[in-house]
Amino acid sequence: MQDNFLSNLRCLQPDLCITAAYENILPSKFLNIPPLGTVNIHPSLLPLYCGAAPIQRELQDGVKETGVSLVFTVRELDAGQIIANERFEVDDQIKINPEESWLSFDQEALVLHNKVCAFAGWPGIRAKVLGEKNGEQKTMELKIITTRVGIHKTVLPKEVDDITFVKDALVFPCAGGTALEVCS
């Protein structure tokens, strides 16, 4: 952890620090700053499913109950004293509708990229684009697996409102001057 960050944190004089989704062991220099300690919000019922990707591991194991734990942070991952747990049942009925898998390029690229990250495995991400074949316009369906976010004017060589190939990506202009790069 950078000394500048720790110095700024000391100046704030926090009574308590809270972390979430932090997958590193915090140094003692950090943990010693807040007098009430540091608390981590962890997305499982600790001590079960400690470490990274607890939600995915729980789903993989087919658990029927999960929850969120509030735990004091110590110099070991997810090993501090448990302050509280909130429990809830895992509903085994899939809530994602396959129709949610379609991309709409009238949204900003970051929104679409996040959707690709969330749904690439299931139900998969698809996009409909107009293409031309034998002089006739056809609607093509693309399956999208990997994307990255770009800024329209830096990704595309000029103001282009059409889908374009640039380097290793198929680039879709999106809302807010952004561009979604579909990578190979």
Short mmCIF file of C-alpha atoms in Angstrom, two decimals:
data_model
loop_
_atom_site.label_atom_id
_atom_site.label_comp_id
_atom_site.label_asym_id
_atom_site.label_seq_id
_atom_site.Cartn_x
_atom_site.Cartn_y
_atom_site.Cartn_z
CA MET A 1 0.00 0.00 0.00
CA GLN A 2 1.36 3.39 -0.92
CA ASP A 3 2.61 5.62 1.89
CA ASN A 4 0.77 8.59 0.39
CA PHE A 5 -2.56 6.73 0.67
CA LEU A 6 -1.85 5.72 4.27
CA SER A 7 -0.84 9.28 5.16
CA ASN A 8 -4.08 10.63 3.69
CA LEU A 9 -6.08 7.98 5.53
CA ARG A 10 -4.44 8.95 8.85
CA CYS A 11 -5.37 12.61 8.19
CA LEU A 12 -9.02 11.59 7.86
CA GLN A 13 -8.87 10.04 11.36
CA PRO A 14 -11.45 7.33 10.63
CA ASP A 15 -12.97 5.53 13.59
CA LEU A 16 -13.65 2.49 11.42
CA CYS A 17 -12.73 1.36 7.90
CA ILE A 18 -14.98 -0.88 5.81
CA THR A 19 -13.89 -3.01 2.87
CA ALA A 20 -15.81 -5.14 0.41
CA ALA A 21 -14.56 -7.44 -2.35
CA TYR A 22 -10.96 -6.78 -1.36
CA GLU A 23 -8.93 -9.88 -2.19
CA ASN A 24 -5.61 -8.93 -0.64
CA ILE A 25 -4.25 -9.11 2.88
CA LEU A 26 -4.19 -5.59 4.30
CA PRO A 27 -0.91 -4.50 5.89
CA SER A 28 -0.71 -3.81 9.62
CA LYS A 29 0.11 -0.17 8.76
CA PHE A 30 -3.43 0.10 7.40
CA LEU A 31 -5.19 -2.02 10.01
CA ASN A 32 -3.67 -0.01 12.89
CA ILE A 33 -5.09 3.34 11.72
CA PRO A 34 -8.79 3.15 12.70
CA PRO A 35 -9.20 2.70 16.49
CA LEU A 36 -12.32 0.54 16.06
CA GLY A 37 -10.64 -1.60 13.42
CA THR A 38 -11.46 -2.54 9.86
CA VAL A 39 -14.54 -4.52 8.94
CA ASN A 40 -15.01 -6.52 5.75
CA ILE A 41 -18.32 -7.31 4.07
CA HIS A 42 -17.99 -10.83 2.64
CA PRO A 43 -20.58 -12.48 0.34
CA SER A 44 -20.83 -15.85 2.11
CA LEU A 45 -21.56 -17.30 5.53
CA LEU A 46 -18.04 -17.35 6.89
CA PRO A 47 -16.12 -19.47 7.68
CA LEU A 48 -17.66 -21.25 4.67
CA TYR A 49 -16.53 -20.11 1.24
CA CYS A 50 -13.78 -17.76 2.31
CA GLY A 51 -11.47 -16.27 -0.29
CA ALA A 52 -12.20 -15.23 -3.84
CA ALA A 53 -15.33 -16.14 -5.84
CA PRO A 54 -17.51 -17.35 -2.94
CA ILE A 55 -20.78 -16.82 -4.82
CA GLN A 56 -19.62 -18.82 -7.81
CA ARG A 57 -18.35 -21.64 -5.56
CA GLU A 58 -21.66 -21.74 -3.66
CA LEU A 59 -23.63 -21.97 -6.89
CA GLN A 60 -21.24 -24.64 -8.17
CA ASP A 61 -21.78 -26.65 -4.97
CA GLY A 62 -25.56 -26.21 -5.10
CA VAL A 63 -25.92 -24.74 -1.61
CA LYS A 64 -29.46 -24.08 -0.39
CA GLU A 65 -28.51 -21.32 2.04
CA THR A 66 -26.03 -18.49 1.75
CA GLY A 67 -25.59 -15.04 3.14
CA VAL A 68 -23.38 -12.11 3.87
CA SER A 69 -20.88 -11.89 6.72
CA LEU A 70 -19.55 -8.85 8.51
CA VAL A 71 -16.13 -9.73 9.89
CA PHE A 72 -13.22 -7.89 11.51
CA THR A 73 -10.26 -7.77 9.16
CA VAL A 74 -7.03 -9.40 10.32
CA ARG A 75 -3.77 -10.27 8.57
CA GLU A 76 -5.29 -13.40 7.05
CA LEU A 77 -8.05 -13.62 4.43
CA ASP A 78 -11.56 -13.85 5.91
CA ALA A 79 -10.25 -15.14 9.26
CA GLY A 80 -11.27 -12.37 11.66
CA GLN A 81 -13.96 -12.48 14.32
CA ILE A 82 -17.43 -12.68 12.77
CA ILE A 83 -19.59 -9.74 13.86
CA ALA A 84 -22.82 -10.72 12.11
CA ASN A 85 -24.29 -12.92 9.38
CA GLU A 86 -27.38 -12.31 7.31
CA ARG A 87 -28.76 -15.61 5.99
CA PHE A 88 -31.08 -16.28 3.07
CA GLU A 89 -32.21 -19.21 0.97
CA VAL A 90 -30.81 -19.79 -2.48
CA ASP A 91 -33.64 -19.98 -4.97
CA ASP A 92 -32.75 -22.65 -7.49
CA GLN A 93 -35.08 -21.14 -10.09
CA ILE A 94 -33.05 -19.25 -12.68
CA LYS A 95 -34.11 -15.63 -12.79
CA ILE A 96 -32.32 -14.52 -15.94
CA ASN A 97 -34.53 -14.38 -18.99
CA PRO A 98 -32.72 -15.37 -22.19
CA GLU A 99 -34.16 -12.23 -23.81
CA GLU A 100 -31.89 -10.22 -21.49
CA SER A 101 -28.93 -11.50 -23.49
CA TRP A 102 -29.47 -9.12 -26.41
CA LEU A 103 -27.27 -6.03 -26.62
CA SER A 104 -28.74 -2.67 -27.52
CA PHE A 105 -26.10 -0.25 -28.77
CA ASP A 106 -28.13 2.77 -27.70
CA GLN A 107 -26.61 2.19 -24.24
CA GLU A 108 -23.12 3.23 -23.15
CA ALA A 109 -20.31 0.79 -23.87
CA LEU A 110 -19.49 0.21 -20.18
CA VAL A 111 -23.06 -0.94 -19.49
CA LEU A 112 -22.84 -3.34 -22.42
CA HIS A 113 -19.36 -4.56 -21.44
CA ASN A 114 -20.57 -5.30 -17.90
CA LYS A 115 -23.51 -7.22 -19.35
CA VAL A 116 -21.12 -9.30 -21.47
CA CYS A 117 -19.02 -10.06 -18.38
CA ALA A 118 -22.11 -11.13 -16.45
CA PHE A 119 -23.92 -13.16 -19.10
CA ALA A 120 -21.19 -14.46 -21.44
CA GLY A 121 -21.41 -17.95 -19.93
CA TRP A 122 -25.18 -18.15 -19.72
CA PRO A 123 -27.42 -17.24 -21.38
CA GLY A 124 -24.72 -15.89 -23.68
CA ILE A 125 -24.66 -12.46 -25.28
CA ARG A 126 -26.04 -11.77 -28.73
CA ALA A 127 -26.40 -8.77 -31.00
CA LYS A 128 -28.36 -8.23 -34.18
CA VAL A 129 -26.69 -6.22 -36.91
CA LEU A 130 -27.69 -5.34 -40.44
CA GLY A 131 -25.43 -6.65 -43.14
CA GLU A 132 -25.51 -6.92 -46.89
CA LYS A 133 -25.32 -10.15 -48.84
CA ASN A 134 -25.68 -10.29 -52.63
CA GLY A 135 -26.93 -6.70 -52.64
CA GLU A 136 -29.68 -7.54 -50.16
CA GLN A 137 -29.86 -6.37 -46.55
CA LYS A 138 -29.89 -9.20 -44.03
CA THR A 139 -30.10 -9.25 -40.27
CA MET A 140 -27.19 -11.17 -38.79
CA GLU A 141 -26.99 -12.52 -35.27
CA LEU A 142 -23.60 -12.32 -33.54
CA LYS A 143 -22.54 -14.24 -30.46
CA ILE A 144 -20.34 -12.00 -28.32
CA ILE A 145 -17.88 -13.44 -25.82
CA THR A 146 -15.16 -10.87 -25.09
CA THR A 147 -15.35 -7.07 -25.18
CA ARG A 148 -13.54 -3.99 -24.02
CA VAL A 149 -14.65 -0.38 -23.69
CA GLY A 150 -13.28 2.39 -25.84
CA ILE A 151 -13.94 6.05 -26.48
CA HIS A 152 -15.51 6.49 -29.90
CA LYS A 153 -13.15 9.20 -31.17
CA THR A 154 -9.97 7.42 -30.02
CA VAL A 155 -10.97 3.95 -31.22
CA LEU A 156 -12.36 4.95 -34.59
CA PRO A 157 -10.18 6.91 -37.03
CA LYS A 158 -12.99 9.35 -37.89
CA GLU A 159 -16.60 10.03 -36.96
CA VAL A 160 -18.13 6.72 -37.97
CA ASP A 161 -21.62 5.69 -37.01
CA ASP A 162 -21.34 2.22 -38.50
CA ILE A 163 -19.76 -0.93 -37.19
CA THR A 164 -16.08 -0.92 -38.14
CA PHE A 165 -13.08 -3.24 -37.92
CA VAL A 166 -10.18 -1.59 -36.08
CA LYS A 167 -7.01 -3.61 -35.37
CA ASP A 168 -8.18 -6.79 -33.60
CA ALA A 169 -11.76 -5.76 -32.87
CA LEU A 170 -15.17 -5.19 -34.36
CA VAL A 171 -16.12 -1.74 -33.02
CA PHE A 172 -19.71 -0.74 -32.31
CA PRO A 173 -20.47 2.96 -31.71
CA CYS A 174 -22.52 3.32 -28.52
CA ALA A 175 -24.28 6.03 -26.54
CA GLY A 176 -22.33 8.80 -24.85
CA GLY A 177 -19.51 8.85 -27.39
CA THR A 178 -18.33 5.42 -26.27
CA ALA A 179 -17.50 2.37 -28.33
CA LEU A 180 -17.76 -1.33 -27.57
CA GLU A 181 -14.91 -3.35 -29.01
CA VAL A 182 -15.79 -6.98 -29.68
CA CYS A 183 -12.49 -8.82 -29.49
CA SER A 184 -11.43 -11.91 -31.35
#
